[in-house]
Amino acid sequence: MRNMIIYELESDYAHYLEALGAPQRLIRKYAFKNALLPQITGSPLSLGAVIAGALVTEIVFSYPGLGYQIYRAITNEDYFVIQGVFLFIIVGVLVANFVVDIVYIVVDPRTRIGMQGGQA
C-alpha cells in the first residue's frame, strides 16, 4: 500500500493538483483512493495463498483445519473429501470476489457512473 501511494503521489494528476495550488490533504486523499483499488482487487486472490499457508501450518503443528483435512484425504486417497474441501475453497473465493465487486461500487465512482448508463 505504501508503494502504491508513493507511485500515485508521483503521478501526473498529483503534480497538476500541486501546480494548481491544491492542499496536500486533498492530493493525499485522491492518492489514497487510487492506491486502494489494487489492494481491494488483490485481497480475494490472496485467499488461495492463505489456504496454502494454512495447509503447511496445520500439517506441521497438527492443527485440525481445511489444510490438514486436505492432507489426510490425499494420503488416504479419499477423492470425495478432496472434492468437498476444494468446493468449499472455491465457493469462498467466489463469495470474496462478489464482495469485492460490491465494494468496488461503493469505493470507485467510475463504476457507479457506468451502472447509471452515463458517460465515463
PDB file of C-alpha atoms in Angstrom:
ATOM      1  CA  MET A   1       0.000   0.000   0.000  1.00  0.00           C
ATOM      2  CA  ARG A   2       2.862   2.345   0.826  1.00  0.00           C
ATOM      3  CA  ASN A   3       4.475   1.828  -2.569  1.00  0.00           C
ATOM      4  CA  MET A   4       1.180   2.406  -4.358  1.00  0.00           C
ATOM      5  CA  ILE A   5       0.627   5.702  -2.521  1.00  0.00           C
ATOM      6  CA  ILE A   6       4.160   6.831  -3.370  1.00  0.00           C
ATOM      7  CA  TYR A   7       3.503   5.921  -7.008  1.00  0.00           C
ATOM      8  CA  GLU A   8       0.219   7.864  -7.008  1.00  0.00           C
ATOM      9  CA  LEU A   9       1.816  10.918  -5.385  1.00  0.00           C
ATOM     10  CA  GLU A  10       4.371  10.973  -8.227  1.00  0.00           C
ATOM     11  CA  SER A  11       1.721  10.698 -10.947  1.00  0.00           C
ATOM     12  CA  ASP A  12       0.758  13.485 -13.343  1.00  0.00           C
ATOM     13  CA  TYR A  13      -2.552  14.366 -11.706  1.00  0.00           C
ATOM     14  CA  ALA A  14      -0.848  14.846  -8.330  1.00  0.00           C
ATOM     15  CA  HIS A  15       1.725  17.193  -9.866  1.00  0.00           C
ATOM     16  CA  TYR A  16      -1.079  19.009 -11.688  1.00  0.00           C
ATOM     17  CA  LEU A  17      -3.010  19.469  -8.451  1.00  0.00           C
ATOM     18  CA  GLU A  18       0.155  20.781  -6.780  1.00  0.00           C
ATOM     19  CA  ALA A  19       0.632  23.257  -9.630  1.00  0.00           C
ATOM     20  CA  LEU A  20      -2.957  24.450  -9.184  1.00  0.00           C
ATOM     21  CA  GLY A  21      -2.245  25.055  -5.505  1.00  0.00           C
ATOM     22  CA  ALA A  22      -4.460  22.324  -4.091  1.00  0.00           C
ATOM     23  CA  PRO A  23      -3.852  21.483  -0.438  1.00  0.00           C
ATOM     24  CA  GLN A  24      -1.686  18.456   0.315  1.00  0.00           C
ATOM     25  CA  ARG A  25      -4.585  16.897   2.203  1.00  0.00           C
ATOM     26  CA  LEU A  26      -6.703  16.816  -0.973  1.00  0.00           C
ATOM     27  CA  ILE A  27      -3.841  15.357  -3.024  1.00  0.00           C
ATOM     28  CA  ARG A  28      -3.261  12.641  -0.424  1.00  0.00           C
ATOM     29  CA  LYS A  29      -6.984  11.873  -0.374  1.00  0.00           C
ATOM     30  CA  TYR A  30      -7.021  11.279  -4.136  1.00  0.00           C
ATOM     31  CA  ALA A  31      -3.801   9.271  -3.963  1.00  0.00           C
ATOM     32  CA  PHE A  32      -5.198   7.073  -1.177  1.00  0.00           C
ATOM     33  CA  LYS A  33      -8.405   6.359  -3.099  1.00  0.00           C
ATOM     34  CA  ASN A  34      -6.474   5.444  -6.247  1.00  0.00           C
ATOM     35  CA  ALA A  35      -3.973   3.310  -4.329  1.00  0.00           C
ATOM     36  CA  LEU A  36      -6.753   1.466  -2.526  1.00  0.00           C
ATOM     37  CA  LEU A  37      -8.280  -0.040  -5.686  1.00  0.00           C
ATOM     38  CA  PRO A  38      -5.457  -2.542  -6.451  1.00  0.00           C
ATOM     39  CA  GLN A  39      -5.399  -3.589  -2.801  1.00  0.00           C
ATOM     40  CA  ILE A  40      -9.124  -4.350  -2.894  1.00  0.00           C
ATOM     41  CA  THR A  41      -8.684  -6.315  -6.114  1.00  0.00           C
ATOM     42  CA  GLY A  42      -5.818  -8.393  -4.741  1.00  0.00           C
ATOM     43  CA  SER A  43      -7.482  -9.353  -1.479  1.00  0.00           C
ATOM     44  CA  PRO A  44      -9.598 -12.278  -2.786  1.00  0.00           C
ATOM     45  CA  LEU A  45      -6.650 -13.504  -4.840  1.00  0.00           C
ATOM     46  CA  SER A  46      -4.596 -13.803  -1.676  1.00  0.00           C
ATOM     47  CA  LEU A  47      -7.225 -16.128  -0.223  1.00  0.00           C
ATOM     48  CA  GLY A  48      -5.630 -19.037  -2.106  1.00  0.00           C
ATOM     49  CA  ALA A  49      -2.245 -18.191  -0.604  1.00  0.00           C
ATOM     50  CA  VAL A  50      -3.804 -18.125   2.848  1.00  0.00           C
ATOM     51  CA  ILE A  51      -5.213 -21.627   2.316  1.00  0.00           C
ATOM     52  CA  ALA A  52      -1.836 -22.872   1.066  1.00  0.00           C
ATOM     53  CA  GLY A  53      -0.083 -21.360   4.081  1.00  0.00           C
ATOM     54  CA  ALA A  54      -2.687 -22.891   6.365  1.00  0.00           C
ATOM     55  CA  LEU A  55      -2.036 -26.273   4.810  1.00  0.00           C
ATOM     56  CA  VAL A  56       1.658 -26.135   5.738  1.00  0.00           C
ATOM     57  CA  THR A  57       0.976 -24.739   9.213  1.00  0.00           C
ATOM     58  CA  GLU A  58      -1.706 -27.289  10.003  1.00  0.00           C
ATOM     59  CA  ILE A  59       0.453 -30.196   8.839  1.00  0.00           C
ATOM     60  CA  VAL A  60       3.483 -29.059  10.857  1.00  0.00           C
ATOM     61  CA  PHE A  61       1.543 -28.362  14.064  1.00  0.00           C
ATOM     62  CA  SER A  62      -1.225 -30.977  13.556  1.00  0.00           C
ATOM     63  CA  TYR A  63      -3.998 -28.392  13.805  1.00  0.00           C
ATOM     64  CA  PRO A  64      -7.419 -29.597  12.700  1.00  0.00           C
ATOM     65  CA  GLY A  65      -8.497 -27.494   9.732  1.00  0.00           C
ATOM     66  CA  LEU A  66      -9.004 -27.470   5.974  1.00  0.00           C
ATOM     67  CA  GLY A  67      -5.297 -27.824   5.216  1.00  0.00           C
ATOM     68  CA  TYR A  68      -4.906 -30.837   7.479  1.00  0.00           C
ATOM     69  CA  GLN A  69      -8.131 -32.307   6.072  1.00  0.00           C
ATOM     70  CA  ILE A  70      -6.753 -31.987   2.538  1.00  0.00           C
ATOM     71  CA  TYR A  71      -3.504 -33.642   3.602  1.00  0.00           C
ATOM     72  CA  ARG A  72      -5.300 -36.563   5.276  1.00  0.00           C
ATOM     73  CA  ALA A  73      -7.625 -37.001   2.289  1.00  0.00           C
ATOM     74  CA  ILE A  74      -4.685 -37.064  -0.137  1.00  0.00           C
ATOM     75  CA  THR A  75      -2.737 -39.600   1.920  1.00  0.00           C
ATOM     76  CA  ASN A  76      -5.851 -41.794   2.251  1.00  0.00           C
ATOM     77  CA  GLU A  77      -6.815 -41.289  -1.415  1.00  0.00           C
ATOM     78  CA  ASP A  78     -10.266 -40.101  -0.360  1.00  0.00           C
ATOM     79  CA  TYR A  79     -11.296 -38.268  -3.528  1.00  0.00           C
ATOM     80  CA  PHE A  80     -14.752 -37.257  -2.341  1.00  0.00           C
ATOM     81  CA  VAL A  81     -13.355 -35.414   0.663  1.00  0.00           C
ATOM     82  CA  ILE A  82     -10.782 -33.711  -1.575  1.00  0.00           C
ATOM     83  CA  GLN A  83     -13.560 -32.595  -3.914  1.00  0.00           C
ATOM     84  CA  GLY A  84     -15.642 -31.345  -0.995  1.00  0.00           C
ATOM     85  CA  VAL A  85     -12.814 -29.339   0.530  1.00  0.00           C
ATOM     86  CA  PHE A  86     -11.880 -27.803  -2.815  1.00  0.00           C
ATOM     87  CA  LEU A  87     -15.541 -26.991  -3.452  1.00  0.00           C
ATOM     88  CA  PHE A  88     -15.617 -25.193  -0.100  1.00  0.00           C
ATOM     89  CA  ILE A  89     -12.465 -23.233  -1.013  1.00  0.00           C
ATOM     90  CA  ILE A  90     -13.807 -22.360  -4.470  1.00  0.00           C
ATOM     91  CA  VAL A  91     -17.107 -21.119  -3.038  1.00  0.00           C
ATOM     92  CA  GLY A  92     -15.133 -19.000  -0.563  1.00  0.00           C
ATOM     93  CA  VAL A  93     -13.116 -17.392  -3.357  1.00  0.00           C
ATOM     94  CA  LEU A  94     -16.280 -16.768  -5.393  1.00  0.00           C
ATOM     95  CA  VAL A  95     -18.003 -15.122  -2.439  1.00  0.00           C
ATOM     96  CA  ALA A  96     -14.901 -12.995  -1.799  1.00  0.00           C
ATOM     97  CA  ASN A  97     -14.881 -11.883  -5.459  1.00  0.00           C
ATOM     98  CA  PHE A  98     -18.573 -10.994  -5.239  1.00  0.00           C
ATOM     99  CA  VAL A  99     -17.951  -8.945  -2.090  1.00  0.00           C
ATOM    100  CA  VAL A 100     -15.082  -7.143  -3.848  1.00  0.00           C
ATOM    101  CA  ASP A 101     -17.412  -6.308  -6.754  1.00  0.00           C
ATOM    102  CA  ILE A 102     -19.898  -4.788  -4.315  1.00  0.00           C
ATOM    103  CA  VAL A 103     -17.123  -2.864  -2.520  1.00  0.00           C
ATOM    104  CA  TYR A 104     -15.911  -1.534  -5.878  1.00  0.00           C
ATOM    105  CA  ILE A 105     -19.338   0.023  -6.477  1.00  0.00           C
ATOM    106  CA  VAL A 106     -19.027   1.850  -3.159  1.00  0.00           C
ATOM    107  CA  VAL A 107     -15.373   2.888  -3.491  1.00  0.00           C
ATOM    108  CA  ASP A 108     -14.925   3.687  -7.193  1.00  0.00           C
ATOM    109  CA  PRO A 109     -17.188   6.392  -8.607  1.00  0.00           C
ATOM    110  CA  ARG A 110     -16.491   5.268 -12.186  1.00  0.00           C
ATOM    111  CA  THR A 111     -18.416   2.052 -11.570  1.00  0.00           C
ATOM    112  CA  ARG A 112     -21.424   3.964 -10.246  1.00  0.00           C
ATOM    113  CA  ILE A 113     -21.442   6.154 -13.353  1.00  0.00           C
ATOM    114  CA  GLY A 114     -21.184   3.069 -15.557  1.00  0.00           C
ATOM    115  CA  MET A 115     -24.115   1.431 -13.787  1.00  0.00           C
ATOM    116  CA  GLN A 116     -26.275   4.518 -14.271  1.00  0.00           C
ATOM    117  CA  GLY A 117     -25.607   4.476 -18.025  1.00  0.00           C
ATOM    118  CA  GLY A 118     -23.714   7.762 -18.015  1.00  0.00           C
ATOM    119  CA  GLN A 119     -20.518   8.751 -19.756  1.00  0.00           C
ATOM    120  CA  ALA A 120     -17.292   7.695 -18.058  1.00  0.00           C
TER     121      ALA A 120
END
